[in-house]
Amino acid sequence: MKMSIGIDVSKDKLDVSIYDGINYKYYQFDNSRKGIEQLLNETNQFNYEAVFTMEATGVYSLLASNMLYERKYSVSVVNPLIIKRYSEYKMCRAKTDKIDSRIIADYGFNNPPSCFIPKPIEMQYLKQYLKLVYDFKQEITRYTNRLKALKINPKVNNSLLQLYNEHVLYLKNKIKQAENEIDKIISENFKKENELLRSIPGVGKRISAIIISNFHTFEDFENSKQLSSMLGINPSPYKSGSSVNRRAVISRKGNSYIRKILYMGALVASKNNKECREFYNRLLLKGKDKKLALIAVENKLLRQIFTVLKNKREYIENYYFNNQKIA
């Protein structure tokens, strides 16, 4: 008999519901090694096959998911949007951590689990360094804007300006150190993948590193549409009958950081990538808004990225293989 264990993860707590298909039991544990050990001691009292399900909540779900995986338990880490839609399907109106854990347990009981497999440590390190670079660049922008504002003041303290400038310089040096580590990780572990990605005009070092650190070679995806949907750059039409026909917009349900970087890549590709440039110009001639045209280019660039990595073949303009165009 199967026992589904739904875990609602927060920074400090794990709200846990154990469901056997009929009854629920609710527990709460600390989100720590000790708390997870207590959870396992509790679940081991039941003589059932245990299936653990939790939402992907960034770093907060990593400890539990990794510990369960290391102990050989069946654990599934699910996109929060899927759980939200499942809750709506069940017409659940209330929302508390306890109720959320029951919904997750119910979902895990009624849906075949997609087993969690931790990303290789090199991918995790790469992702962490990329986030550090992004955070430090955001800080530099903030301090630079502050400096501009201060310089307008005729009575500004020059020593204060010097301190700001020194801090900006410090952050820039740290970014260089992090970027050197990123280059080292890629050259030692993902050289071939990087070469394939960089063969696409418009794909630079940052996009290549982001794709590799988050998706490697897209083992978890069957096609580029699934990837676009997960990232939230797929157009979502809104039509009903003859009276409702709103303009399609992107869903924005995925990782906003990756979306932002891909959009910047689309700007470059609309000028330097022949197929993307021609596509972009065709859309403009049809009267499309520039921003919408760039989002379409973003999707096209993502299809090129997906096809090249999935098929392990360098990008060649207007080239087909396996009856699939690299575009």
Coordinates of C-alpha atoms in Angstrom, one line a residue:
M1 CA 0.0 0.0 0.0
K2 CA 1.2 3.5 -0.9
M3 CA 1.7 6.3 1.6
S4 CA 2.0 9.8 0.2
I5 CA 3.9 12.4 2.2
G6 CA 3.2 16.0 1.2
I7 CA 5.7 18.6 2.5
D8 CA 5.0 22.3 2.5
V9 CA 8.5 23.9 2.8
S10 CA 9.2 27.2 4.3
K11 CA 12.5 28.8 5.5
D12 CA 12.2 27.4 9.1
K13 CA 9.4 24.8 9.1
L14 CA 8.2 21.7 7.2
D15 CA 4.5 21.2 7.4
V16 CA 3.9 17.6 6.6
S17 CA 0.7 15.6 5.8
I18 CA 0.8 11.8 5.5
Y19 CA -2.0 10.4 3.3
D20 CA -2.9 6.7 2.7
G21 CA -5.7 7.4 0.3
I22 CA -8.3 7.7 3.1
N23 CA -6.9 9.5 6.1
Y24 CA -4.5 12.4 6.7
K25 CA -2.0 12.8 9.6
Y26 CA -0.5 16.2 10.1
Y27 CA 2.9 17.0 11.6
Q28 CA 5.3 19.9 11.8
F29 CA 9.1 19.7 11.9
D30 CA 12.0 22.1 11.8
N31 CA 13.6 22.6 8.3
S32 CA 16.9 21.2 9.5
R33 CA 18.8 17.9 9.5
K34 CA 17.4 17.1 13.0
G35 CA 13.8 18.0 11.9
I36 CA 14.1 15.8 8.8
E37 CA 15.5 12.9 10.9
Q38 CA 12.4 13.3 13.1
L39 CA 10.2 13.2 10.0
L40 CA 11.8 10.0 8.8
N41 CA 11.5 8.4 12.2
E42 CA 7.8 9.2 12.2
T43 CA 7.2 7.9 8.6
N44 CA 9.2 4.7 9.2
Q45 CA 6.5 3.6 11.7
F46 CA 4.2 3.0 8.8
N47 CA 4.6 -0.2 6.9
Y48 CA 3.9 1.4 3.5
E49 CA 5.8 2.4 0.4
A50 CA 6.6 6.0 1.1
V51 CA 6.4 8.7 -1.7
F52 CA 7.5 12.2 -0.7
T53 CA 6.3 15.2 -2.7
M54 CA 7.2 18.9 -2.2
E55 CA 7.2 22.1 -4.1
A56 CA 10.3 23.6 -5.6
T57 CA 11.0 26.5 -3.2
G58 CA 14.5 27.4 -4.2
V59 CA 17.2 26.9 -1.5
Y60 CA 14.6 26.1 1.2
S61 CA 13.6 22.7 -0.4
L62 CA 17.2 21.6 -1.1
L63 CA 18.1 20.2 2.3
A64 CA 15.0 18.0 2.5
S65 CA 15.1 16.8 -1.1
N66 CA 18.8 16.0 -1.0
M67 CA 18.6 14.2 2.3
L68 CA 15.6 12.1 1.1
Y69 CA 17.4 11.3 -2.1
E70 CA 20.6 10.2 -0.3
R71 CA 18.5 7.9 1.9
K72 CA 17.0 6.2 -1.2
Y73 CA 13.5 7.5 -0.7
S74 CA 11.2 8.3 -3.7
V75 CA 11.0 12.1 -3.7
S76 CA 9.4 14.4 -6.2
V77 CA 10.0 18.2 -6.4
V78 CA 7.1 19.8 -8.2
N79 CA 6.7 23.2 -9.8
P80 CA 4.6 25.3 -7.4
L81 CA 2.3 26.3 -10.3
I82 CA 1.3 22.7 -10.8
I83 CA 0.3 22.4 -7.1
K84 CA -1.6 25.7 -7.4
R85 CA -3.5 24.4 -10.4
Y86 CA -4.2 21.1 -8.7
S87 CA -5.6 23.1 -5.7
E88 CA -7.9 25.0 -8.0
Y89 CA -9.0 21.8 -9.6
K90 CA -9.9 20.5 -6.1
M91 CA -11.8 23.8 -5.5
C92 CA -9.8 24.4 -2.4
R93 CA -10.5 28.0 -1.2
A94 CA -8.6 28.2 2.1
K95 CA -4.9 28.4 2.1
T96 CA -2.7 27.6 5.2
D97 CA 0.5 25.7 5.4
K98 CA -1.4 22.7 6.8
I99 CA -3.9 22.7 4.0
D100 CA -1.1 23.2 1.4
S101 CA 0.7 20.1 2.8
R102 CA -2.6 18.1 2.4
I103 CA -3.0 19.3 -1.2
I104 CA 0.6 18.2 -2.0
A105 CA 0.1 14.8 -0.4
D106 CA -3.1 14.3 -2.4
Y107 CA -1.3 15.3 -5.6
G108 CA 1.6 12.9 -4.8
F109 CA -0.9 10.1 -4.1
N110 CA -2.8 10.5 -7.4
N111 CA 0.0 11.4 -9.8
P112 CA 3.0 9.3 -10.8
P113 CA 6.1 11.0 -9.2
S114 CA 8.8 12.5 -11.3
C115 CA 11.8 11.4 -9.2
F116 CA 14.1 14.1 -8.0
I117 CA 17.8 13.7 -9.0
P118 CA 20.2 16.4 -7.6
K119 CA 22.1 18.4 -10.2
P120 CA 25.8 17.7 -10.5
I121 CA 27.8 19.8 -8.0
E122 CA 29.6 21.6 -10.8
M123 CA 26.2 22.8 -12.1
Q124 CA 25.2 24.0 -8.7
Y125 CA 28.5 25.9 -8.2
L126 CA 28.1 27.5 -11.6
K127 CA 24.6 28.6 -10.8
Q128 CA 25.7 30.1 -7.5
Y129 CA 28.5 32.1 -9.1
L130 CA 26.2 33.4 -11.8
K131 CA 23.7 34.5 -9.1
L132 CA 26.6 36.3 -7.2
V133 CA 27.6 38.1 -10.4
Y134 CA 24.0 39.2 -11.0
D135 CA 23.6 40.4 -7.4
F136 CA 26.8 42.3 -7.4
K137 CA 25.9 44.0 -10.7
Q138 CA 22.6 45.0 -9.2
E139 CA 24.5 46.5 -6.3
I140 CA 26.9 48.4 -8.6
T141 CA 23.9 49.9 -10.4
R142 CA 22.3 51.0 -7.1
Y143 CA 25.5 52.6 -5.8
T144 CA 26.3 54.2 -9.2
N145 CA 22.8 55.8 -9.2
R146 CA 23.4 57.0 -5.7
L147 CA 26.7 58.6 -6.7
K148 CA 25.1 60.4 -9.6
A149 CA 22.5 61.8 -7.2
L150 CA 25.1 62.9 -4.6
K151 CA 27.3 64.7 -7.2
I152 CA 24.4 67.0 -8.0
N153 CA 24.6 68.3 -4.4
P154 CA 27.1 71.3 -4.3
K155 CA 27.8 70.6 -0.6
V156 CA 28.6 66.9 -1.0
N157 CA 31.3 65.4 1.1
N158 CA 34.2 64.3 -1.2
S159 CA 35.3 61.7 1.3
L160 CA 31.9 60.1 1.1
L161 CA 32.1 60.0 -2.7
Q162 CA 35.5 58.3 -2.4
L163 CA 34.0 55.6 -0.1
Y164 CA 31.2 54.9 -2.6
N165 CA 33.7 54.7 -5.5
E166 CA 36.0 52.4 -3.5
H167 CA 33.0 50.1 -2.8
V168 CA 32.0 50.0 -6.5
L169 CA 35.6 49.2 -7.4
Y170 CA 35.6 46.4 -4.8
L171 CA 32.4 44.9 -6.3
K172 CA 33.8 45.0 -9.8
N173 CA 37.0 43.2 -8.7
K174 CA 34.8 40.5 -7.0
I175 CA 32.8 40.1 -10.2
K176 CA 36.0 39.5 -12.1
Q177 CA 37.0 36.8 -9.6
A178 CA 33.6 35.1 -9.9
E179 CA 33.7 35.3 -13.7
N180 CA 37.1 33.6 -13.7
E181 CA 35.7 30.8 -11.6
I182 CA 32.7 30.5 -14.0
D183 CA 35.1 30.2 -17.0
K184 CA 37.2 27.6 -15.1
I185 CA 34.1 25.4 -14.2
I186 CA 32.9 25.6 -17.8
S187 CA 36.3 24.8 -19.4
E188 CA 36.9 21.8 -17.0
N189 CA 33.3 20.3 -17.1
F190 CA 31.2 21.7 -19.9
K191 CA 33.6 22.6 -22.7
K192 CA 31.7 20.8 -25.4
E193 CA 28.3 22.2 -24.4
N194 CA 29.7 25.7 -24.3
E195 CA 31.2 25.4 -27.8
L196 CA 27.9 24.2 -29.2
L197 CA 26.0 27.1 -27.6
R198 CA 28.6 29.7 -28.6
S199 CA 28.3 28.6 -32.2
I200 CA 24.9 30.4 -32.2
P201 CA 25.1 34.1 -33.1
G202 CA 23.6 36.0 -30.2
V203 CA 24.6 33.5 -27.5
G204 CA 27.4 34.9 -25.4
K205 CA 29.3 33.7 -22.3
R206 CA 26.5 34.6 -19.9
I207 CA 23.6 32.9 -21.7
S208 CA 25.7 29.8 -22.3
A209 CA 26.6 29.6 -18.6
I210 CA 23.0 30.1 -17.5
I211 CA 21.6 27.5 -19.9
I212 CA 24.2 24.9 -18.8
S213 CA 23.8 25.6 -15.1
N214 CA 20.0 25.3 -15.2
F215 CA 19.3 22.8 -18.0
H216 CA 22.6 21.1 -19.1
T217 CA 21.5 19.4 -22.3
F218 CA 17.7 19.5 -21.6
E219 CA 17.4 16.0 -20.4
D220 CA 14.2 16.8 -18.7
F221 CA 12.5 18.3 -21.8
E222 CA 11.1 16.7 -24.9
N223 CA 10.7 19.8 -27.0
S224 CA 11.4 23.6 -26.9
K225 CA 7.8 24.4 -26.3
Q226 CA 8.0 22.8 -22.9
L227 CA 11.0 24.9 -22.1
S228 CA 9.4 28.2 -23.3
S229 CA 6.3 27.4 -21.2
M230 CA 8.5 26.7 -18.1
L231 CA 10.4 30.0 -18.5
G232 CA 7.1 31.9 -19.1
I233 CA 8.0 33.3 -22.6
N234 CA 5.3 31.4 -24.4
P235 CA 2.5 33.5 -25.9
S236 CA -0.8 32.8 -24.0
P237 CA -3.8 33.6 -26.1
Y238 CA -7.1 34.5 -24.3
K239 CA -10.1 33.7 -26.5
S240 CA -13.6 32.7 -25.8
G241 CA -16.5 32.6 -28.2
S242 CA -16.9 35.6 -30.6
S243 CA -16.7 38.4 -28.1
V244 CA -13.5 37.7 -26.1
N245 CA -10.3 37.9 -28.1
R246 CA -7.5 39.5 -26.2
R247 CA -4.0 40.0 -27.5
A248 CA -1.7 37.1 -26.6
V249 CA 0.9 38.0 -23.9
I250 CA 3.7 35.9 -22.4
S251 CA 2.8 34.2 -19.1
R252 CA 5.8 35.4 -17.1
K253 CA 5.4 32.3 -14.8
G254 CA 9.0 31.1 -14.9
N255 CA 12.4 32.4 -13.8
S256 CA 12.5 36.1 -14.4
Y257 CA 16.3 36.3 -14.3
I258 CA 16.7 33.8 -17.1
R259 CA 13.9 35.6 -19.1
K260 CA 15.7 38.9 -18.7
I261 CA 19.1 37.5 -19.9
L262 CA 17.4 35.7 -22.9
Y263 CA 15.7 39.0 -23.8
M264 CA 19.1 40.8 -23.8
G265 CA 20.3 37.9 -26.0
A266 CA 17.4 38.5 -28.4
L267 CA 18.4 42.1 -28.8
V268 CA 21.9 40.9 -30.0
A269 CA 20.4 38.1 -32.1
S270 CA 18.0 40.5 -33.8
K271 CA 21.1 42.2 -35.3
N272 CA 23.8 39.5 -35.5
N273 CA 21.9 36.2 -36.0
K274 CA 20.8 36.1 -39.7
E275 CA 17.7 34.0 -39.1
C276 CA 16.6 36.0 -36.1
R277 CA 17.3 39.3 -37.8
E278 CA 15.2 38.3 -40.9
F279 CA 12.4 37.0 -38.6
Y280 CA 12.5 40.2 -36.5
N281 CA 12.3 42.5 -39.6
R282 CA 9.4 40.5 -41.0
L283 CA 7.5 41.0 -37.8
L284 CA 8.2 44.7 -37.8
L285 CA 7.0 45.0 -41.5
K286 CA 3.7 43.3 -40.4
G287 CA 3.2 46.1 -37.9
K288 CA 4.2 44.2 -34.8
D289 CA 5.3 46.2 -31.7
K290 CA 9.1 46.1 -31.3
K291 CA 8.9 44.6 -27.8
L292 CA 6.6 41.8 -28.9
A293 CA 8.8 41.2 -32.0
L294 CA 11.8 40.8 -29.6
I295 CA 9.9 38.3 -27.5
A296 CA 9.2 36.3 -30.6
V297 CA 13.0 36.5 -31.4
E298 CA 13.6 35.3 -27.8
N299 CA 11.5 32.2 -28.5
K300 CA 13.3 31.6 -31.8
L301 CA 16.7 31.9 -30.2
L302 CA 15.6 29.5 -27.4
R303 CA 14.5 27.0 -30.1
Q304 CA 18.0 27.3 -31.7
I305 CA 19.6 26.7 -28.3
F306 CA 17.4 23.7 -27.5
T307 CA 17.9 22.1 -30.9
V308 CA 21.7 22.5 -30.9
L309 CA 22.2 21.1 -27.4
K310 CA 19.6 18.4 -27.7
N311 CA 21.1 17.1 -30.9
K312 CA 24.7 17.8 -30.0
R313 CA 25.4 19.5 -33.3
E314 CA 26.9 23.0 -34.0
Y315 CA 24.6 25.7 -35.3
I316 CA 24.5 26.1 -39.1
E317 CA 22.2 28.6 -40.8
N318 CA 19.1 27.1 -42.4
Y319 CA 20.4 23.6 -41.6
Y320 CA 18.1 20.6 -41.0
F321 CA 18.8 17.4 -39.3
N322 CA 16.4 14.7 -38.0
N323 CA 13.8 16.6 -40.1
Q324 CA 14.1 19.5 -37.6
K325 CA 15.3 23.0 -38.4
I326 CA 17.7 24.7 -36.1
A327 CA 15.5 27.7 -35.6

